Amino acid sequence: MYKLLNVEHLINDKNIWAHTSEVKRSETLEEHSKLCLKYYNKYCEIKGIENIVLNTIKACGCNDSEMYGIYNIFVNAIYLHDIGKINPYFQNKRLKNPSYKDIHDFKNANTNHSLPSAYIYMCEVMPFIEQLDRNSKKKFTIFMFSFAYNISKHHGYLKDAVNFKDDILNCSIEDYYNKKLNLDKNSILTINDGYTRLKKYISDEIAFYILNKLHFSLLVSCDYCATSEYINGREIEIETIKDIDDFSYGYYNSEIYQGIEKYKLNKEYFADDPINALRSDLFIEAQKNLEENLDGNIYYLEAPTGSGKTNNSINLAINIIKRNPSINNIFYIFPFNTLVEQTAEVLERYFKKDIDFAIVNSITPIVIKSDEETDEPDYEYSYLDRIFNNYPVVVTSHVNFFNMLFGIGRDQVFPLTKLCNSVVVIDEIQSYKNDIWRHIIIFLSKYAQLLNIKIIIMSATLPKLGMMLEDENIRFVSLIKNSEKYFKDPLFKNRVELDFSLLQFGKISLEYLADKVSEYKDKKVLVEFIRKETAHDFYKIIKNINNLNVVELTGDDNAIYRKEVIKKINNENTKSIIVIATQVIEAGIDIDMDIGFKDIAIPDSEEQFIGRINRSCKKKKCKAFFFDYDNPAMIYKDDIRVNFPITNIDIMTKFQDKNFESIYELIFKVLKVKSDRLNRDNIKYLFEDCMLMNYRKISKIMTLIEGNVQVFLAHRIKTENGIIDGKDVWNEYKQLLKNSDMHYAEKAVNISRLKEKMSYFTYNVCGNIEIKCDEEFGGYYYINDGDRFIDDGKFDRKKFSSTMGGMFL
């Protein structure tokens, strides 16, 4: 489909190298360029990239003729991304090429190749553009300029492109490239000409942004794969779901799926198990509505806690792939690692872990593949699979997902090519910063439409973000047409009695609350606070009451402790226990309590909390009490939802009726007004930033978590397998990072294997306080005598804050 520029006079010289090796002959620039094209073609074949790129170019406002011409310069930018390596100074100094041994004038010589590559690329493309009519010439130069910018940054990261034109004009390469770039202001356009002029030629700014992000991802991916193949002598495979029937065999033969199939044939199958009959009805309806709306872009799966959303999402993803063979990967996106772990456990019942699916997050070890011939660990291939998310199914974090979409570093954007023609399941989207909800849905809907991504958004408290859009071309599909049927069914709605009587006291005292909680000492009781400090203060009060079985569970607890507590709670012999917790308990932790007490925050949080009470829907006389203690605005900063608490009678009524859509309508109105104000929050600046290639600015706006730093407290932790000493873990981490003899990929794999242990000693604190540490290394603040901040096995935030002379939550 594409036609390469004729640059044989520049790259067919066998004496121009691209890479060198100590164990094999040097790779020529021509070989590397062709190998990059090989991987581009491979992505086109396996991930359907060509059609996606063509459609995205067209969406920018191009007719068919322009579309194919711009596609040519799109591909040629990948082909010529390293053309600047013809630089003799680069050949001599960087590659030690003996053919250029007589080049000695390095004092003023530029040994760079990325910016010269962009310059040469533009010079080679311009003669083609000069043949076009005036209107097309201006349009084509905008795209050429944007692709050239990606070339200039392919060994670094994308910034804001405002200075790129000056960088190009100041790129002095006349000594080895006998052409001058003619940037005639009257005939071409660059982003320096401003948004208003560019808008005349690019009709869809978001499509333009996505095209360029995809181009950068493809460029660096093809380059990395080609370089890896040269160095390691092994072709990189692009992992997808190759045979959906084979892949889904375990799921379709599972007890849950077979039970639903029997229920379809006989509605009396679950006569003695009405909750499973209700779950099956929801399952059947979701699949039916999917099948009737296969052209949808974004699907809403709104269903009560305990209704089987994960099982539904597996079935929906499989059905999408069955009916659309071009779709061949699945991504599960979660805001919390607890949800990642929980979903992985579910997937493992039907699919092979580390083969069919893999977890990709900050604390899960890289999946190690073995060399087929030696059976030794293949660190290079294992590391590449991880950074590319190169697995059929990926279970990952929302941070990793947003890095794919909005990241500016090449390691962040590698997986974007894998997102093309994929199913993406997003859980608990309401936990994302709501001041950018409108931004999020604008981007998600356009990514889904252009990259052929089928997005399933699921939650018990689902904000239908599409209500904030005016774009009628985006297809939003509710998989449950009347969710009230399920939310208001007595099995779900009446499984927990709501009690608001404690709210009449205003701010409650912790001592009074302790007395109230202890009235239910023979039950399984969950008490949730919104601040970790308050939770710990209450824990210290109530644990001193006689004959109470009390545990504390917060986001500061390591995975070992959390698993022990959950195991204790879920033990069939545990008839009574009081769990003091924070919002971490809402993050998919699978426990089933009898009674709940919660400090009020936002409606979503209250509903998620209720989901931990009578989760099985089989208990009687289960209650949830709500009280007021801490100010939610201290935790939910800039969150509009704090203005809609359940102390508001209207919100309380809607909350009791499970009418979250009405609550969200009120919230959306406020968010829309805020994003339409005549200030820097105005949504129009998002479109301008996309057109002007302000990548760093967009990345900052779309950052989900801000301002935290990691503190490593060295202390000793007791486990089933013995004692783990934080000092030993820290020293092992330092030795790994400092090991200059170990190859980068092997080092990365070993660090990933250590990260889980490191997480036992690592605490996130706000970055606005001065950390008085013993050592700052590798992104951590290390404190040698961390025991002084550990109280009864728990992180004492109050003591830490006072010692550091600052405040954090």
Coordinates of N, CA and C in Angstrom, one line a residue, residues 359-478:
I359 N 0.1 -10.8 34.5 CA 0.0 -9.5 35.3 C 1.1 -8.6 35.0
V360 N 0.8 -7.3 34.7 CA 1.8 -6.3 34.5 C 1.5 -5.2 35.4
N361 N 2.3 -5.1 36.5 CA 2.2 -4.0 37.4 C 3.5 -3.8 38.2
S362 N 3.6 -2.9 39.1 CA 4.9 -2.5 39.7 C 5.4 -3.6 40.7
I363 N 4.6 -4.5 41.1 CA 5.1 -5.4 42.1 C 5.1 -6.9 41.7
T364 N 4.6 -7.2 40.5 CA 4.6 -8.5 40.0 C 5.8 -8.9 39.1
P365 N 6.5 -10.0 39.5 CA 7.7 -10.3 38.7 C 7.5 -10.5 37.2
I366 N 8.4 -10.1 36.4 CA 8.4 -10.4 35.0 C 8.3 -11.8 34.7
V367 N 7.4 -12.2 33.8 CA 7.3 -13.6 33.4 C 8.6 -14.0 32.7
I368 N 9.2 -15.1 33.2 CA 10.5 -15.5 32.6 C 10.3 -16.6 31.6
K369 N 10.7 -16.4 30.3 CA 10.7 -17.4 29.3 C 12.1 -18.0 29.2
S370 N 12.1 -19.3 28.8 CA 13.3 -20.0 28.7 C 13.7 -20.1 27.2
D371 N 15.0 -20.2 27.0 CA 15.6 -20.4 25.7 C 15.2 -21.8 25.2
E372 N 14.7 -22.0 24.1 CA 14.2 -23.3 23.6 C 15.3 -24.3 23.5
E373 N 16.5 -23.8 23.2 CA 17.7 -24.8 23.0 C 18.4 -25.1 24.3
T374 N 18.6 -24.1 25.1 CA 19.4 -24.3 26.3 C 18.6 -24.5 27.6
D375 N 17.3 -24.1 27.5 CA 16.4 -24.1 28.6 C 16.8 -23.2 29.8
E376 N 17.7 -22.3 29.4 CA 18.2 -21.3 30.4 C 17.2 -20.1 30.3
P377 N 17.1 -19.3 31.3 CA 16.2 -18.1 31.3 C 16.6 -17.1 30.1
D378 N 15.7 -16.7 29.3 CA 15.9 -15.8 28.2 C 15.5 -14.4 28.7
Y379 N 16.4 -13.7 29.3 CA 16.1 -12.4 30.0 C 15.7 -11.4 28.9
E380 N 16.3 -11.4 27.8 CA 16.1 -10.4 26.8 C 14.6 -10.5 26.3
Y381 N 14.2 -11.7 26.0 CA 12.9 -11.9 25.4 C 11.8 -11.7 26.5
S382 N 12.2 -12.1 27.8 CA 11.2 -11.9 28.9 C 11.0 -10.4 29.2
Y383 N 12.1 -9.7 29.1 CA 12.0 -8.2 29.4 C 11.2 -7.5 28.3
L384 N 11.5 -7.9 27.0 CA 10.8 -7.3 25.9 C 9.3 -7.6 26.0
D385 N 8.9 -8.8 26.3 CA 7.5 -9.1 26.5 C 6.8 -8.2 27.5
R386 N 7.6 -8.0 28.6 CA 7.0 -7.2 29.7 C 6.8 -5.7 29.2
I387 N 7.8 -5.1 28.6 CA 7.7 -3.7 28.3 C 6.7 -3.5 27.1
F388 N 6.5 -4.5 26.3 CA 5.5 -4.4 25.2 C 4.2 -4.9 25.6
N389 N 4.0 -5.4 26.8 CA 2.8 -6.1 27.3 C 2.4 -7.2 26.2
N390 N 3.4 -7.9 25.9 CA 3.3 -8.9 24.8 C 2.8 -10.2 25.2
Y391 N 1.5 -10.2 25.7 CA 0.8 -11.5 26.1 C -0.6 -11.4 25.5
P392 N -1.2 -12.6 25.3 CA -2.6 -12.6 24.8 C -3.6 -11.8 25.6
V393 N -3.5 -12.0 26.9 CA -4.3 -11.2 27.8 C -3.4 -10.5 28.9
V394 N -3.7 -9.2 29.1 CA -2.9 -8.5 30.1 C -3.8 -8.0 31.2
V395 N -3.4 -8.2 32.4 CA -4.1 -7.7 33.6 C -3.2 -6.7 34.2
T396 N -3.6 -5.4 34.2 CA -2.7 -4.3 34.5 C -3.4 -3.2 35.2
S397 N -2.6 -2.2 35.6 CA -3.1 -1.1 36.4 C -3.6 0.1 35.5
H398 N -4.4 1.0 36.0 CA -4.9 2.1 35.3 C -3.7 3.1 34.9
V399 N -2.7 3.1 35.8 CA -1.5 3.9 35.5 C -0.8 3.4 34.3
N400 N -0.6 2.1 34.1 CA 0.0 1.5 32.9 C -0.8 1.8 31.7
F401 N -2.1 1.7 31.8 CA -3.0 2.0 30.7 C -2.9 3.4 30.3
F402 N -2.9 4.3 31.2 CA -2.8 5.7 30.9 C -1.5 6.1 30.3
N403 N -0.4 5.4 30.7 CA 0.9 5.6 30.1 C 0.8 5.2 28.6
M404 N 0.1 4.1 28.3 CA 0.0 3.7 26.9 C -0.6 4.9 26.1
L405 N -1.7 5.5 26.6 CA -2.5 6.4 25.9 C -1.8 7.8 25.9
F406 N -1.2 8.2 27.0 CA -0.8 9.6 27.2 C 0.7 9.7 27.6
G407 N 1.4 8.6 27.7 CA 2.8 8.6 28.2 C 3.7 9.3 27.1
I408 N 4.8 9.8 27.5 CA 5.7 10.5 26.6 C 7.0 9.8 26.4
G409 N 7.3 8.8 27.2 CA 8.5 8.0 27.0 C 8.3 6.8 26.2
R410 N 9.4 6.3 25.5 CA 9.1 5.2 24.5 C 8.8 3.9 25.3
D411 N 9.3 3.7 26.5 CA 8.9 2.5 27.2 C 7.4 2.6 27.6
Q412 N 6.9 3.8 27.8 CA 5.5 3.9 28.2 C 4.6 3.6 27.0
V413 N 5.0 4.0 25.8 CA 4.1 3.9 24.6 C 4.2 2.6 23.8
F414 N 5.2 1.8 24.2 CA 5.4 0.5 23.4 C 4.1 -0.3 23.3
P415 N 3.3 -0.4 24.4 CA 2.1 -1.3 24.3 C 1.0 -0.7 23.5
L416 N 1.1 0.5 23.0 CA -0.1 1.1 22.3 C -0.4 0.4 21.1
T417 N 0.6 -0.2 20.4 CA 0.3 -1.0 19.2 C -0.5 -2.2 19.5
K418 N -0.3 -2.8 20.7 CA -1.0 -4.0 21.1 C -2.5 -3.6 21.4
L419 N -2.7 -2.4 21.8 CA -4.1 -2.0 22.1 C -5.0 -2.0 20.9
C420 N -4.4 -1.8 19.7 CA -5.1 -1.8 18.5 C -5.8 -3.1 18.3
N421 N -7.1 -3.1 17.9 CA -7.9 -4.3 17.7 C -7.9 -5.2 18.9
S422 N -8.2 -4.6 20.0 CA -8.3 -5.3 21.3 C -9.6 -5.0 22.1
V423 N -9.9 -5.9 23.0 CA -10.9 -5.6 24.0 C -10.3 -5.1 25.3
V424 N -10.8 -4.0 25.8 CA -10.3 -3.4 27.0 C -11.4 -3.3 28.0
V425 N -11.2 -4.0 29.1 CA -12.2 -4.0 30.2 C -11.7 -3.1 31.3
I426 N -12.4 -2.0 31.6 CA -12.0 -1.1 32.6 C -13.0 -1.2 33.8
D427 N -12.4 -1.5 35.0 CA -13.2 -1.7 36.2 C -13.1 -0.5 37.1
E428 N -14.1 -0.1 37.7 CA -14.2 1.0 38.7 C -13.6 2.3 38.2
I429 N -14.1 2.7 37.0 CA -13.7 4.0 36.4 C -14.0 5.2 37.3
Q430 N -15.0 5.0 38.2 CA -15.4 6.2 39.0 C -14.3 6.5 40.0
S431 N -13.2 5.7 40.1 CA -12.1 6.0 41.0 C -11.1 6.9 40.4
Y432 N -11.2 7.2 39.1 CA -10.3 8.1 38.4 C -10.7 9.6 38.8
K433 N -9.7 10.5 38.7 CA -9.9 11.9 39.1 C -11.1 12.4 38.3
N434 N -12.2 12.9 39.0 CA -13.3 13.3 38.2 C -13.2 14.7 37.6
D435 N -12.2 15.4 38.0 CA -12.0 16.7 37.3 C -11.5 16.5 35.8
I436 N -11.1 15.3 35.5 CA -10.7 15.0 34.1 C -11.6 14.0 33.5
W437 N -12.8 13.7 34.1 CA -13.7 12.7 33.5 C -14.0 13.1 32.0
R438 N -14.3 14.4 31.8 CA -14.7 14.8 30.4 C -13.5 14.6 29.5
H439 N -12.3 14.9 29.9 CA -11.1 14.6 29.1 C -11.0 13.1 28.8
I440 N -11.2 12.3 29.9 CA -11.0 10.9 29.7 C -11.9 10.3 28.7
I441 N -13.2 10.7 28.8 CA -14.2 10.1 27.8 C -13.9 10.6 26.4
I442 N -13.5 11.8 26.3 CA -13.2 12.3 24.9 C -12.1 11.5 24.3
F443 N -11.0 11.2 25.0 CA -9.9 10.4 24.5 C -10.3 8.9 24.4
L444 N -11.0 8.4 25.4 CA -11.3 6.9 25.3 C -12.2 6.6 24.1
S445 N -13.2 7.5 23.9 CA -14.1 7.3 22.8 C -13.4 7.4 21.5
K446 N -12.5 8.3 21.3 CA -11.8 8.5 20.1 C -10.8 7.4 19.8
Y447 N -10.1 7.0 20.9 CA -9.2 5.8 20.8 C -10.0 4.6 20.4
A448 N -11.1 4.4 21.0 CA -11.9 3.2 20.7 C -12.4 3.2 19.2
Q449 N -12.8 4.3 18.8 CA -13.3 4.5 17.4 C -12.2 4.3 16.4
L450 N -11.1 4.9 16.6 CA -10.0 4.9 15.6 C -9.2 3.6 15.6
L451 N -8.9 3.1 16.8 CA -8.0 1.9 16.9 C -8.7 0.6 17.0
N452 N -10.1 0.7 16.7 CA -10.9 -0.5 16.8 C -10.8 -1.2 18.1
I453 N -10.9 -0.5 19.2 CA -10.8 -1.0 20.5 C -12.3 -1.1 21.1
K454 N -12.7 -2.3 21.5 CA -14.0 -2.4 22.2 C -13.8 -2.3 23.7
I455 N -14.3 -1.2 24.2 CA -14.1 -0.9 25.6 C -15.3 -1.3 26.4
I456 N -15.1 -2.1 27.5 CA -16.2 -2.5 28.4 C -15.9 -1.8 29.7
I457 N -16.8 -0.9 30.1 CA -16.6 -0.2 31.4 C -17.6 -0.8 32.4
M458 N -17.1 -1.3 33.5 CA -18.0 -2.0 34.4 C -17.9 -1.5 35.8
S459 N -19.0 -1.4 36.6 CA -19.0 -1.0 37.9 C -20.4 -1.1 38.5
A460 N -20.4 -1.2 39.8 CA -21.7 -1.1 40.5 C -22.2 0.3 40.6
T461 N -21.3 1.3 40.5 CA -21.6 2.7 40.6 C -21.0 3.3 39.3
L462 N -21.7 3.1 38.2 CA -21.0 3.4 36.9 C -21.4 4.8 36.4
P463 N -20.4 5.7 36.3 CA -20.7 7.0 35.7 C -20.7 6.8 34.2
K464 N -21.8 7.1 33.6 CA -21.9 6.9 32.1 C -21.3 8.2 31.5
L465 N -20.0 8.2 31.4 CA -19.3 9.4 31.0 C -19.7 9.9 29.6
G466 N -20.2 9.1 28.8 CA -20.6 9.5 27.4 C -21.7 10.6 27.5
M467 N -22.3 10.8 28.6 CA -23.3 11.8 28.7 C -22.7 13.2 28.7
M468 N -21.4 13.3 28.8 CA -20.7 14.6 28.8 C -20.2 14.9 27.4
L469 N -20.5 14.0 26.4 CA -20.0 14.2 25.0 C -21.2 14.7 24.1
E470 N -20.8 15.4 23.1 CA -21.8 15.8 22.1 C -21.6 15.0 20.8
D471 N -20.5 14.2 20.7 CA -20.2 13.5 19.5 C -21.2 12.3 19.3
E472 N -22.0 12.5 18.3 CA -23.0 11.4 18.0 C -22.5 10.2 17.2
N473 N -21.2 10.4 16.8 CA -20.6 9.3 16.0 C -20.1 8.2 16.9
I474 N -19.9 8.4 18.2 CA -19.4 7.4 19.1 C -20.6 6.6 19.6
R475 N -20.5 5.3 19.5 CA -21.6 4.4 19.9 C -21.3 3.9 21.4
F476 N -22.2 4.4 22.3 CA -22.2 3.9 23.7 C -23.4 3.0 23.8
V477 N -23.1 1.8 24.4 CA -24.1 0.8 24.5 C -24.3 0.3 25.9
S478 N -25.5 0.4 26.5 CA -25.7 -0.1 27.8 C -26.1 -1.6 27.7

